[in-house]
Short mmCIF file of C-alpha atoms and ligand atoms in Angstrom, two decimals:
data_model
loop_
_atom_site.label_atom_id
_atom_site.label_comp_id
_atom_site.label_asym_id
_atom_site.label_seq_id
_atom_site.Cartn_x
_atom_site.Cartn_y
_atom_site.Cartn_z
CA MET A 120 -4.42 -17.34 -16.11
CA SER A 121 -2.02 -16.00 -18.69
CA ILE A 122 1.69 -16.69 -19.00
CA ARG A 123 3.46 -13.58 -20.17
CA PRO A 124 7.04 -13.66 -21.46
CA VAL A 125 9.11 -10.59 -20.65
CA ALA A 126 12.50 -9.91 -22.28
CA LEU A 127 14.15 -6.51 -21.85
CA PRO A 128 16.66 -4.69 -24.08
CA ARG A 129 20.33 -4.58 -22.98
CA SER A 130 20.71 -0.82 -23.53
CA ALA A 131 20.29 2.05 -21.05
CA PHE A 132 17.29 4.41 -21.18
CA ALA A 133 16.40 7.94 -20.10
CA GLN A 134 12.73 8.71 -19.49
CA THR A 135 10.34 10.82 -17.46
CA VAL A 136 7.24 8.84 -16.48
CA ARG A 137 4.06 9.90 -14.69
CA VAL A 138 3.02 6.85 -12.72
CA PRO A 139 -0.63 6.08 -11.82
CA GLY A 140 -2.31 7.72 -8.83
CA ASP A 141 -1.31 6.50 -5.40
CA LYS A 142 -3.32 3.52 -4.17
CA SER A 143 -3.13 4.29 -0.44
CA LEU A 144 -4.12 7.92 -0.96
CA SER A 145 -6.90 7.04 -3.43
CA HIS A 146 -8.55 4.69 -0.91
CA ARG A 147 -8.35 7.38 1.76
CA ALA A 148 -9.63 10.18 -0.52
CA LEU A 149 -12.62 8.06 -1.59
CA ILE A 150 -13.46 7.04 1.97
CA PHE A 151 -13.13 10.56 3.41
CA ALA A 152 -15.17 11.94 0.49
CA ALA A 153 -17.86 9.39 1.36
CA MET A 154 -17.73 10.28 5.07
CA ALA A 155 -18.10 14.01 4.33
CA SER A 156 -21.45 15.56 3.60
CA GLY A 157 -21.63 17.27 0.20
CA LYS A 158 -19.71 17.18 -3.05
CA SER A 159 -16.05 16.11 -3.18
CA GLN A 160 -13.71 15.39 -6.07
CA VAL A 161 -10.94 12.82 -6.40
CA ILE A 162 -8.67 13.75 -9.29
CA GLY A 163 -6.01 11.32 -10.55
CA GLY A 164 -7.15 8.40 -8.39
CA GLY A 165 -5.42 5.05 -8.90
CA PRO A 166 -6.67 3.05 -11.92
CA GLY A 167 -6.26 -0.43 -10.41
CA ALA A 168 -8.83 -3.00 -9.27
CA ASP A 169 -8.17 -2.33 -5.55
CA VAL A 170 -9.25 1.31 -5.74
CA ALA A 171 -12.28 0.22 -7.80
CA SER A 172 -13.18 -2.11 -4.90
CA THR A 173 -13.33 0.80 -2.45
CA ARG A 174 -15.48 2.78 -4.85
CA ARG A 175 -17.83 -0.18 -5.38
CA VAL A 176 -18.27 -0.86 -1.66
CA LEU A 177 -19.04 2.80 -0.98
CA THR A 178 -21.76 2.70 -3.65
CA HIS A 179 -23.50 0.02 -1.56
CA LEU A 180 -23.54 2.46 1.37
CA GLY A 181 -25.42 5.05 -0.70
CA VAL A 182 -22.55 7.18 -2.00
CA GLU A 183 -22.96 8.49 -5.58
CA TYR A 184 -20.29 8.90 -8.23
CA ASP A 185 -20.24 10.90 -11.41
CA GLY A 186 -16.74 10.53 -12.87
CA ILE A 187 -14.38 12.22 -10.41
CA THR A 188 -17.24 13.78 -8.44
CA ILE A 189 -18.57 12.11 -5.30
CA ARG A 190 -21.79 13.05 -3.56
CA SER A 191 -22.56 11.85 -0.06
CA LYS A 192 -25.03 12.71 2.67
CA GLY A 193 -22.26 12.04 5.19
CA VAL A 194 -21.25 9.04 7.24
CA ASP A 195 -24.24 9.49 9.60
CA ARG A 196 -26.54 8.77 6.68
CA TRP A 197 -24.71 5.76 5.22
CA GLN A 198 -27.22 3.05 4.35
CA SER A 199 -27.21 -0.33 5.97
CA PRO A 200 -25.80 -2.67 3.28
CA GLU A 201 -28.18 -5.33 2.03
CA ALA A 202 -25.51 -7.96 1.41
CA PRO A 203 -21.89 -8.66 2.41
CA LEU A 204 -19.56 -5.99 1.07
CA ASP A 205 -17.06 -7.49 -1.40
CA CYS A 206 -13.63 -5.85 -1.03
CA GLY A 207 -12.07 -7.98 -3.81
CA ASN A 208 -8.31 -8.38 -3.32
CA SER A 209 -7.96 -5.18 -1.30
CA GLY A 210 -6.88 -5.41 2.34
CA THR A 211 -6.89 -1.63 2.61
CA THR A 212 -10.54 -1.46 1.51
CA LEU A 213 -11.58 -4.09 4.01
CA ARG A 214 -9.62 -2.84 7.01
CA LEU A 215 -10.26 0.89 6.58
CA LEU A 216 -13.96 0.41 5.91
CA ALA A 217 -14.26 -2.02 8.82
CA GLY A 218 -13.10 0.91 10.96
CA ALA A 219 -15.47 3.47 9.44
CA LEU A 220 -18.40 1.04 9.60
CA ALA A 221 -17.65 -0.10 13.16
CA ALA A 222 -19.23 3.11 14.45
CA ARG A 223 -22.48 2.74 12.50
CA PRO A 224 -25.66 1.55 14.25
CA PHE A 225 -26.15 -1.32 11.80
CA ARG A 226 -24.26 -4.51 11.12
CA SER A 227 -21.94 -4.67 8.08
CA THR A 228 -20.16 -7.77 6.82
CA LEU A 229 -16.95 -7.40 4.82
CA VAL A 230 -15.60 -10.18 2.60
CA GLY A 231 -13.17 -10.52 -0.32
CA ASP A 232 -11.54 -12.82 -2.86
CA ALA A 233 -9.75 -16.07 -1.98
CA SER A 234 -6.52 -14.24 -1.04
CA LEU A 235 -8.24 -11.64 1.16
CA MET A 236 -10.37 -14.31 2.87
CA VAL A 237 -7.23 -15.84 4.44
CA ARG A 238 -5.59 -12.61 5.61
CA PRO A 239 -5.35 -11.88 9.35
CA MET A 240 -7.99 -9.58 10.83
CA ARG A 241 -7.59 -10.21 14.57
CA ARG A 242 -5.43 -7.10 14.71
CA LEU A 243 -8.58 -5.00 14.19
CA VAL A 244 -10.48 -6.40 17.14
CA ASP A 245 -8.86 -4.87 20.24
CA PRO A 246 -8.54 -1.30 18.91
CA LEU A 247 -12.14 -1.19 17.65
CA GLU A 248 -13.63 -2.94 20.68
CA ALA A 249 -11.81 -0.50 22.97
CA LEU A 250 -13.99 2.22 21.40
CA GLY A 251 -17.11 0.15 22.18
CA ALA A 252 -17.66 -1.29 18.68
CA ARG A 253 -18.69 -4.90 18.11
CA VAL A 254 -16.38 -6.95 15.89
CA ARG A 255 -16.82 -10.58 14.86
CA LEU A 256 -14.42 -12.51 12.67
CA GLY A 257 -14.60 -15.71 10.69
CA HIS A 258 -12.75 -18.91 11.54
CA GLY A 259 -9.11 -18.43 12.55
CA GLY A 260 -9.43 -14.63 12.82
CA ARG A 261 -10.03 -14.24 9.08
CA PRO A 262 -12.84 -12.57 7.13
CA PRO A 263 -15.79 -12.32 7.04
CA VAL A 264 -15.41 -9.30 9.31
CA GLU A 265 -18.67 -8.22 10.90
CA VAL A 266 -18.76 -4.77 12.53
CA GLY A 267 -21.27 -2.37 14.02
CA ALA A 268 -22.15 -0.44 17.18
CA ARG A 269 -25.09 -0.66 19.58
CA GLY A 270 -24.69 2.96 20.71
CA PRO A 271 -22.25 5.83 20.28
CA LEU A 272 -18.57 4.92 20.47
CA ARG A 273 -16.48 6.24 23.40
CA GLY A 274 -12.93 7.49 23.62
CA ALA A 275 -10.07 5.09 24.46
CA ASP A 276 -6.27 5.07 24.52
CA VAL A 277 -4.93 2.02 22.71
CA GLU A 278 -1.56 0.48 22.07
CA ILE A 279 -0.93 -1.71 18.99
CA PRO A 280 1.98 -4.16 18.62
CA ILE A 281 2.56 -3.83 14.84
CA ALA A 282 3.46 -0.85 12.63
CA SER A 283 0.29 -1.13 10.53
CA ALA A 284 -1.10 1.94 8.78
CA GLN A 285 -4.26 -0.03 7.99
CA VAL A 286 -4.98 -0.85 11.63
CA ARG A 287 -4.22 2.69 12.75
CA SER A 288 -6.45 4.14 10.02
CA ALA A 289 -9.30 1.74 10.90
CA PHE A 290 -9.10 2.90 14.51
CA GLU A 291 -8.95 6.55 13.47
CA LEU A 292 -11.94 6.35 11.10
CA ALA A 293 -14.02 4.82 13.90
CA ALA A 294 -12.67 7.25 16.53
CA LEU A 295 -13.69 10.25 14.39
CA GLN A 296 -17.29 9.17 15.05
CA ALA A 297 -16.87 8.66 18.84
CA GLU A 298 -18.24 10.87 21.61
CA ASP A 299 -14.83 11.79 23.00
CA ALA A 300 -11.20 11.93 21.92
CA ALA A 301 -9.29 8.67 21.45
CA SER A 302 -5.60 7.97 20.93
CA ILE A 303 -3.36 5.30 19.46
CA HIS A 304 0.30 4.39 19.95
CA GLY A 305 2.51 1.76 18.32
CA PRO A 306 5.74 1.10 16.42
CA THR A 307 6.74 3.74 13.86
CA GLY A 308 7.81 3.74 10.21
CA TYR A 309 4.23 3.32 8.91
CA ARG A 310 2.67 5.56 6.23
CA ASP A 311 0.94 8.30 8.21
CA HIS A 312 -1.27 9.70 5.41
CA THR A 313 -4.48 9.44 7.45
CA GLU A 314 -2.93 11.22 10.43
CA ARG A 315 -1.46 14.05 8.35
CA TRP A 316 -4.83 14.67 6.71
CA LEU A 317 -6.73 14.60 10.03
CA THR A 318 -4.18 17.03 11.49
CA ALA A 319 -4.64 19.39 8.51
CA TRP A 320 -8.41 19.41 9.15
CA GLY A 321 -8.03 19.99 12.91
CA LEU A 322 -9.46 16.52 13.58
CA GLY A 323 -6.37 15.09 15.25
CA GLU A 324 -2.94 15.85 16.70
CA ARG A 325 0.33 14.16 17.55
CA THR A 326 1.02 14.38 21.28
CA ASP A 327 4.39 14.88 22.98
CA ASP A 328 4.52 11.24 24.04
CA GLY A 329 4.27 10.04 20.43
CA ARG A 330 0.57 9.11 20.47
CA TYR A 331 -1.85 10.17 17.76
CA ARG A 332 -5.02 11.69 19.23
CA VAL A 333 -8.23 11.81 17.19
CA LEU A 334 -10.58 14.71 17.89
CA PRO A 335 -14.06 13.56 16.81
CA GLY A 336 -15.83 15.67 14.20
CA ASN A 337 -17.04 15.87 10.63
CA VAL A 338 -14.62 15.42 7.75
CA PRO A 339 -15.02 18.31 5.26
CA ALA A 340 -15.96 17.75 1.61
CA TRP A 341 -12.69 18.20 -0.31
CA LYS A 342 -11.05 18.35 -3.71
CA TYR A 343 -8.26 15.76 -3.69
CA ASP A 344 -5.42 15.84 -6.22
CA VAL A 345 -3.92 12.38 -5.83
CA PRO A 346 -0.14 12.21 -6.52
CA GLY A 347 1.59 9.30 -8.26
CA ASP A 348 2.21 6.06 -6.41
CA PRO A 349 5.82 5.63 -5.21
CA SER A 350 5.17 1.89 -4.83
CA SER A 351 4.46 1.79 -8.58
CA ALA A 352 7.33 4.14 -9.43
CA ALA A 353 9.60 1.77 -7.47
CA PHE A 354 9.48 -0.77 -10.32
CA LEU A 355 10.85 1.84 -12.73
CA TRP A 356 13.40 3.10 -10.18
CA THR A 357 14.64 -0.49 -9.86
CA LEU A 358 15.02 -0.89 -13.61
CA ALA A 359 17.09 2.31 -13.74
CA ALA A 360 19.22 1.28 -10.73
CA ALA A 361 19.95 -2.11 -12.31
CA ARG A 362 21.18 -0.75 -15.65
CA ARG A 363 24.34 1.38 -15.52
CA ASP A 364 23.68 4.92 -16.83
CA ALA A 365 19.93 4.36 -17.20
CA VAL A 366 17.91 7.20 -15.70
CA VAL A 367 14.25 7.63 -14.84
CA THR A 368 12.42 10.62 -13.38
CA THR A 369 8.99 10.23 -11.79
CA PRO A 370 7.39 13.62 -11.10
CA GLU A 371 4.69 14.17 -8.48
CA VAL A 372 4.78 11.02 -6.42
CA SER A 373 3.94 10.77 -2.72
CA LEU A 374 7.05 11.37 -0.61
CA ASN A 375 5.42 10.48 2.71
CA PRO A 376 8.30 9.31 4.96
CA GLY A 377 6.50 5.98 5.45
CA ARG A 378 6.60 5.38 1.69
CA ILE A 379 10.15 6.17 0.67
CA GLY A 380 12.32 3.80 2.66
CA PHE A 381 13.07 2.12 -0.67
CA LEU A 382 14.95 5.23 -1.88
CA GLN A 383 17.33 4.79 1.04
CA VAL A 384 17.74 1.12 0.09
CA LEU A 385 18.48 2.07 -3.54
CA GLU A 386 21.19 4.39 -2.26
CA MET A 387 22.73 1.54 -0.21
CA PHE A 388 22.83 -0.49 -3.42
CA GLY A 389 24.82 2.32 -5.04
CA ALA A 390 22.19 4.06 -7.19
CA GLU A 391 22.29 7.83 -7.55
CA ILE A 392 19.07 9.34 -6.20
CA SER A 393 17.64 12.82 -6.15
CA ALA A 394 14.29 13.54 -4.52
CA GLU A 395 12.76 16.99 -4.21
CA VAL A 396 9.51 17.99 -2.49
CA THR A 397 7.48 20.14 -4.89
CA SER A 398 4.06 20.40 -3.16
CA MET A 399 1.86 19.11 -0.36
CA ILE A 400 -1.58 17.55 -0.12
CA LEU A 401 -3.04 18.22 3.34
CA GLY A 402 0.39 18.30 4.98
CA ASP A 403 1.63 15.20 3.13
CA PRO A 404 4.69 15.80 0.85
CA ILE A 405 4.71 15.20 -2.92
CA GLY A 406 7.75 15.45 -5.16
CA SER A 407 9.91 14.35 -8.02
CA VAL A 408 12.37 11.45 -7.85
CA THR A 409 15.24 10.71 -10.24
CA VAL A 410 17.17 7.43 -10.10
CA ARG A 411 20.34 6.75 -12.09
CA GLY A 412 22.08 3.39 -12.36
CA ARG A 413 25.71 3.31 -11.12
CA GLY A 414 26.26 -0.41 -10.55
CA LEU A 415 24.85 -2.53 -7.72
CA PHE A 416 26.25 -3.67 -4.38
CA HIS A 417 24.09 -5.04 -1.55
CA ALA A 418 21.84 -3.78 1.25
CA GLU A 419 20.84 -4.50 4.85
CA VAL A 420 17.21 -3.68 5.65
CA ASP A 421 15.70 -3.94 9.13
CA GLY A 422 13.53 -2.14 11.71
CA GLU A 423 11.81 1.09 10.71
CA LEU A 424 13.41 0.99 7.26
CA ALA A 425 11.77 -2.39 6.59
CA VAL A 426 8.37 -0.84 7.45
CA ALA A 427 8.98 2.22 5.26
CA ALA A 428 10.00 -0.02 2.31
CA LEU A 429 7.46 -2.76 3.05
CA ASP A 430 5.66 -3.02 -0.29
CA GLU A 431 8.96 -2.73 -2.18
CA LEU A 432 10.81 -5.60 -0.47
CA PRO A 433 10.37 -8.04 -3.42
CA LEU A 434 12.34 -5.47 -5.45
CA VAL A 435 15.07 -5.45 -2.81
CA ALA A 436 15.44 -9.19 -3.47
CA VAL A 437 15.74 -8.57 -7.24
CA LEU A 438 18.40 -5.90 -6.68
CA GLY A 439 20.17 -8.19 -4.21
CA ALA A 440 20.40 -10.98 -6.78
CA LEU A 441 21.66 -8.61 -9.48
CA GLY A 442 24.14 -6.97 -7.10
CA GLU A 443 27.36 -7.99 -5.40
CA GLY A 444 27.56 -9.45 -1.89
CA VAL A 445 24.79 -10.59 0.45
CA THR A 446 21.52 -8.67 0.86
CA ARG A 447 19.57 -9.25 4.07
CA VAL A 448 16.02 -8.16 4.93
CA ARG A 449 14.85 -8.58 8.56
CA GLY A 450 12.02 -7.11 10.64
CA ALA A 451 9.52 -7.80 7.86
CA ALA A 452 7.39 -10.63 9.28
CA GLU A 453 4.34 -8.64 8.12
CA LEU A 454 5.23 -9.69 4.56
CA ARG A 455 3.74 -13.09 5.37
CA ALA A 456 0.32 -11.44 5.73
CA LYS A 457 0.21 -9.62 2.38
CA GLU A 458 -1.62 -10.62 -0.83
CA SER A 459 0.55 -13.78 -0.72
CA ASP A 460 3.05 -15.05 1.83
CA ARG A 461 5.41 -12.53 0.30
CA ILE A 462 8.53 -13.91 2.01
CA ALA A 463 7.92 -17.29 0.37
CA ALA A 464 6.78 -15.79 -2.95
CA THR A 465 9.85 -13.52 -3.15
CA VAL A 466 12.32 -16.29 -2.39
CA ASP A 467 10.54 -18.64 -4.83
CA MET A 468 10.75 -15.94 -7.53
CA ILE A 469 14.52 -15.50 -7.13
CA ARG A 470 15.09 -19.27 -7.11
CA ALA A 471 12.86 -19.81 -10.15
CA LEU A 472 15.26 -17.48 -11.98
CA GLY A 473 18.35 -19.44 -10.88
CA GLY A 474 19.31 -17.07 -8.03
CA GLY A 475 20.31 -17.91 -4.46
CA ALA A 476 17.78 -16.92 -1.76
CA GLU A 477 16.70 -18.25 1.65
CA ARG A 478 13.64 -17.50 3.76
CA LEU A 479 14.02 -16.14 7.27
CA ASP A 480 11.16 -15.94 9.81
CA ASP A 481 11.02 -12.20 9.37
CA GLY A 482 12.59 -11.63 5.94
CA PHE A 483 15.06 -13.22 3.54
CA VAL A 484 18.69 -13.40 2.43
CA VAL A 485 19.74 -13.10 -1.21
CA LEU A 486 23.12 -13.80 -2.74
CA GLY A 487 24.32 -11.30 -5.33
CA THR A 488 25.69 -12.97 -8.45
CA GLY A 489 25.08 -10.09 -10.81
CA PHE A 490 22.66 -11.94 -13.06
CA LEU A 491 19.56 -14.17 -13.14
CA GLU A 492 18.51 -16.86 -15.60
CA PRO A 493 15.43 -17.46 -17.74
CA GLY A 494 12.62 -19.20 -15.86
CA VAL A 495 8.92 -19.27 -14.98
CA VAL A 496 7.72 -17.23 -11.98
CA GLU A 497 4.41 -18.08 -10.29
CA THR A 498 2.85 -14.82 -9.14
CA GLN A 499 0.85 -16.61 -6.40
CA GLY A 500 -1.93 -14.12 -7.13
CA ASP A 501 0.22 -11.22 -5.89
CA HIS A 502 0.50 -8.11 -8.08
CA ARG A 503 3.79 -6.99 -6.58
CA ILE A 504 5.41 -10.38 -7.30
CA ALA A 505 4.21 -10.28 -10.94
CA MET A 506 5.69 -6.83 -11.46
CA ALA A 507 8.94 -7.62 -9.59
CA ALA A 508 9.39 -10.67 -11.85
CA ALA A 509 9.06 -8.47 -14.95
CA VAL A 510 11.68 -6.12 -13.50
CA ALA A 511 13.99 -9.09 -12.77
CA ALA A 512 14.16 -9.64 -16.55
CA ILE A 513 16.61 -6.69 -16.63
CA GLY A 514 19.26 -9.11 -15.33
CA VAL A 515 18.34 -12.08 -17.53
CA ASP A 516 19.83 -13.02 -20.89
CA GLY A 517 16.55 -14.34 -22.29
CA GLU A 518 12.97 -14.42 -21.06
CA VAL A 519 11.17 -14.37 -17.72
CA ALA A 520 7.76 -16.05 -18.07
CA ILE A 521 5.21 -14.68 -15.60
CA ASP A 522 2.45 -17.13 -14.74
CA GLY A 523 -0.61 -15.11 -13.70
CA ALA A 524 0.78 -11.83 -15.10
CA GLU A 525 -2.66 -10.18 -15.33
CA VAL A 526 -2.72 -9.69 -11.53
CA ALA A 527 -0.60 -6.54 -12.09
CA GLY A 528 -3.95 -4.85 -12.80
CA ILE A 529 -4.66 -4.81 -9.06
CA SER A 530 -2.48 -1.71 -8.82
CA TRP A 531 -1.25 -0.86 -12.35
CA PRO A 532 -3.14 -1.86 -15.51
CA GLY A 533 -0.77 -1.17 -18.42
CA PHE A 534 2.34 -1.86 -16.33
CA TYR A 535 4.07 -4.19 -18.83
CA GLU A 536 3.49 -1.76 -21.71
CA GLN A 537 4.99 1.06 -19.63
CA VAL A 538 8.08 -1.02 -18.90
CA MET A 539 8.67 -1.67 -22.61
CA ALA A 540 8.05 2.02 -23.36
CA LEU A 541 11.13 2.94 -21.30
CA TRP A 542 13.21 1.96 -24.35
CA SER A 543 11.02 3.69 -26.94
C1 S3P B 805 -1.40 0.30 3.33
C2 S3P B 805 -0.64 -0.07 4.40
C3 S3P B 805 0.35 -1.16 4.36
C4 S3P B 805 0.68 -1.58 2.93
C5 S3P B 805 -0.53 -1.70 2.08
C6 S3P B 805 -1.30 -0.39 2.04
C7 S3P B 805 -2.33 1.43 3.51
O1 S3P B 805 -0.18 -2.22 5.11
O2 S3P B 805 1.41 -2.78 2.93
O3 S3P B 805 -0.14 -2.05 0.76
O4 S3P B 805 -2.77 2.02 2.49
O5 S3P B 805 -2.64 1.77 4.66
P1 S3P B 805 0.03 -2.28 6.72
O6 S3P B 805 0.48 -0.94 7.17
O7 S3P B 805 -1.25 -2.64 7.34
O8 S3P B 805 1.11 -3.30 6.88
#
């Protein structure tokens, strides 16, 4: 484990930065390319270890890669894996592939690193079993996750209690392989990438009563141009928002409504935002975002907004501490089930830097003092905490030391260098 000191200049900056390819979309492009029969291409896929995990697992199912080109015989011809499939740190890899593999006539076992092995998987069981799949979990509803089907899956109409894109996508990837149509309904605010893509291919539709209905069929081979990751761009947006008159533009990032709640939060804090849709990938918007720092107040985040800003909530805490007034995040109990207990890790981070923060059952409260102090932040193995701690250095007169800084490579290798380059 490496301790990395981060100290940031006091001046403003103005930069345009192309951030790495979107992680959520890269996983989906790779999995759909593997489910299709023929040659697909994934251009600009995310460079992090999580996306590499999806690629590696698919190799064990018989999918072939040559750079950006993927060749598959189609999901019907996936090979039975010889050993447990190691999804590394990536919950998206494990949950989405558990769905796709639940329809296969062989048994697959999915495992991961120490963090993934304690994440909750019970949420997958009811939706997949409703389709007729067999799902077995390890102790306490954790991985290993064992899935497979004795015969063809059937249609079903399911209801889920949490706004989880991963659970919905797992269900949808299984349902695509069923004998009849299946539908899912649950709380909104989630990233609906999978559903937009299925709709664009005629393999699904949103119904009048708010359900998403999957129409079974074959996914086409495709050429995917993956846009930039707004969850990565969010670190740069935060740096700009926290420094008066700093400005950053991130062209071509995903603007899926389930991804950009954080822009609304930045506006509440007082930042100047402009976001413009410039293109689409399979019905899913892509565009350019500019953030300019105008001073910081506070924000209240709850409900659907908490879901649509989910991965960015550690940054909301940083902005809250550097702002004025009290910032409150509620409706985010799901944060406890991320790569770390992210409510605890976020509050610990702010406190380690001399700020005032308290945990709530479903979020946190942060007191805005306008500055933080030098200190050591434990990343708790969580890439988003490591990167949020580096961003917090914008409000520190001195250094933030990040213990376990290398974990940023899960989503963004080269992150720290890019942060420093803002002032070059
Ligand atoms: C993801 C969905 C979210 C998000 C995760 C990626 C996805 O999880 O936190 O980083 O790509 O589907 P849930 O929707 O399951 O909470």
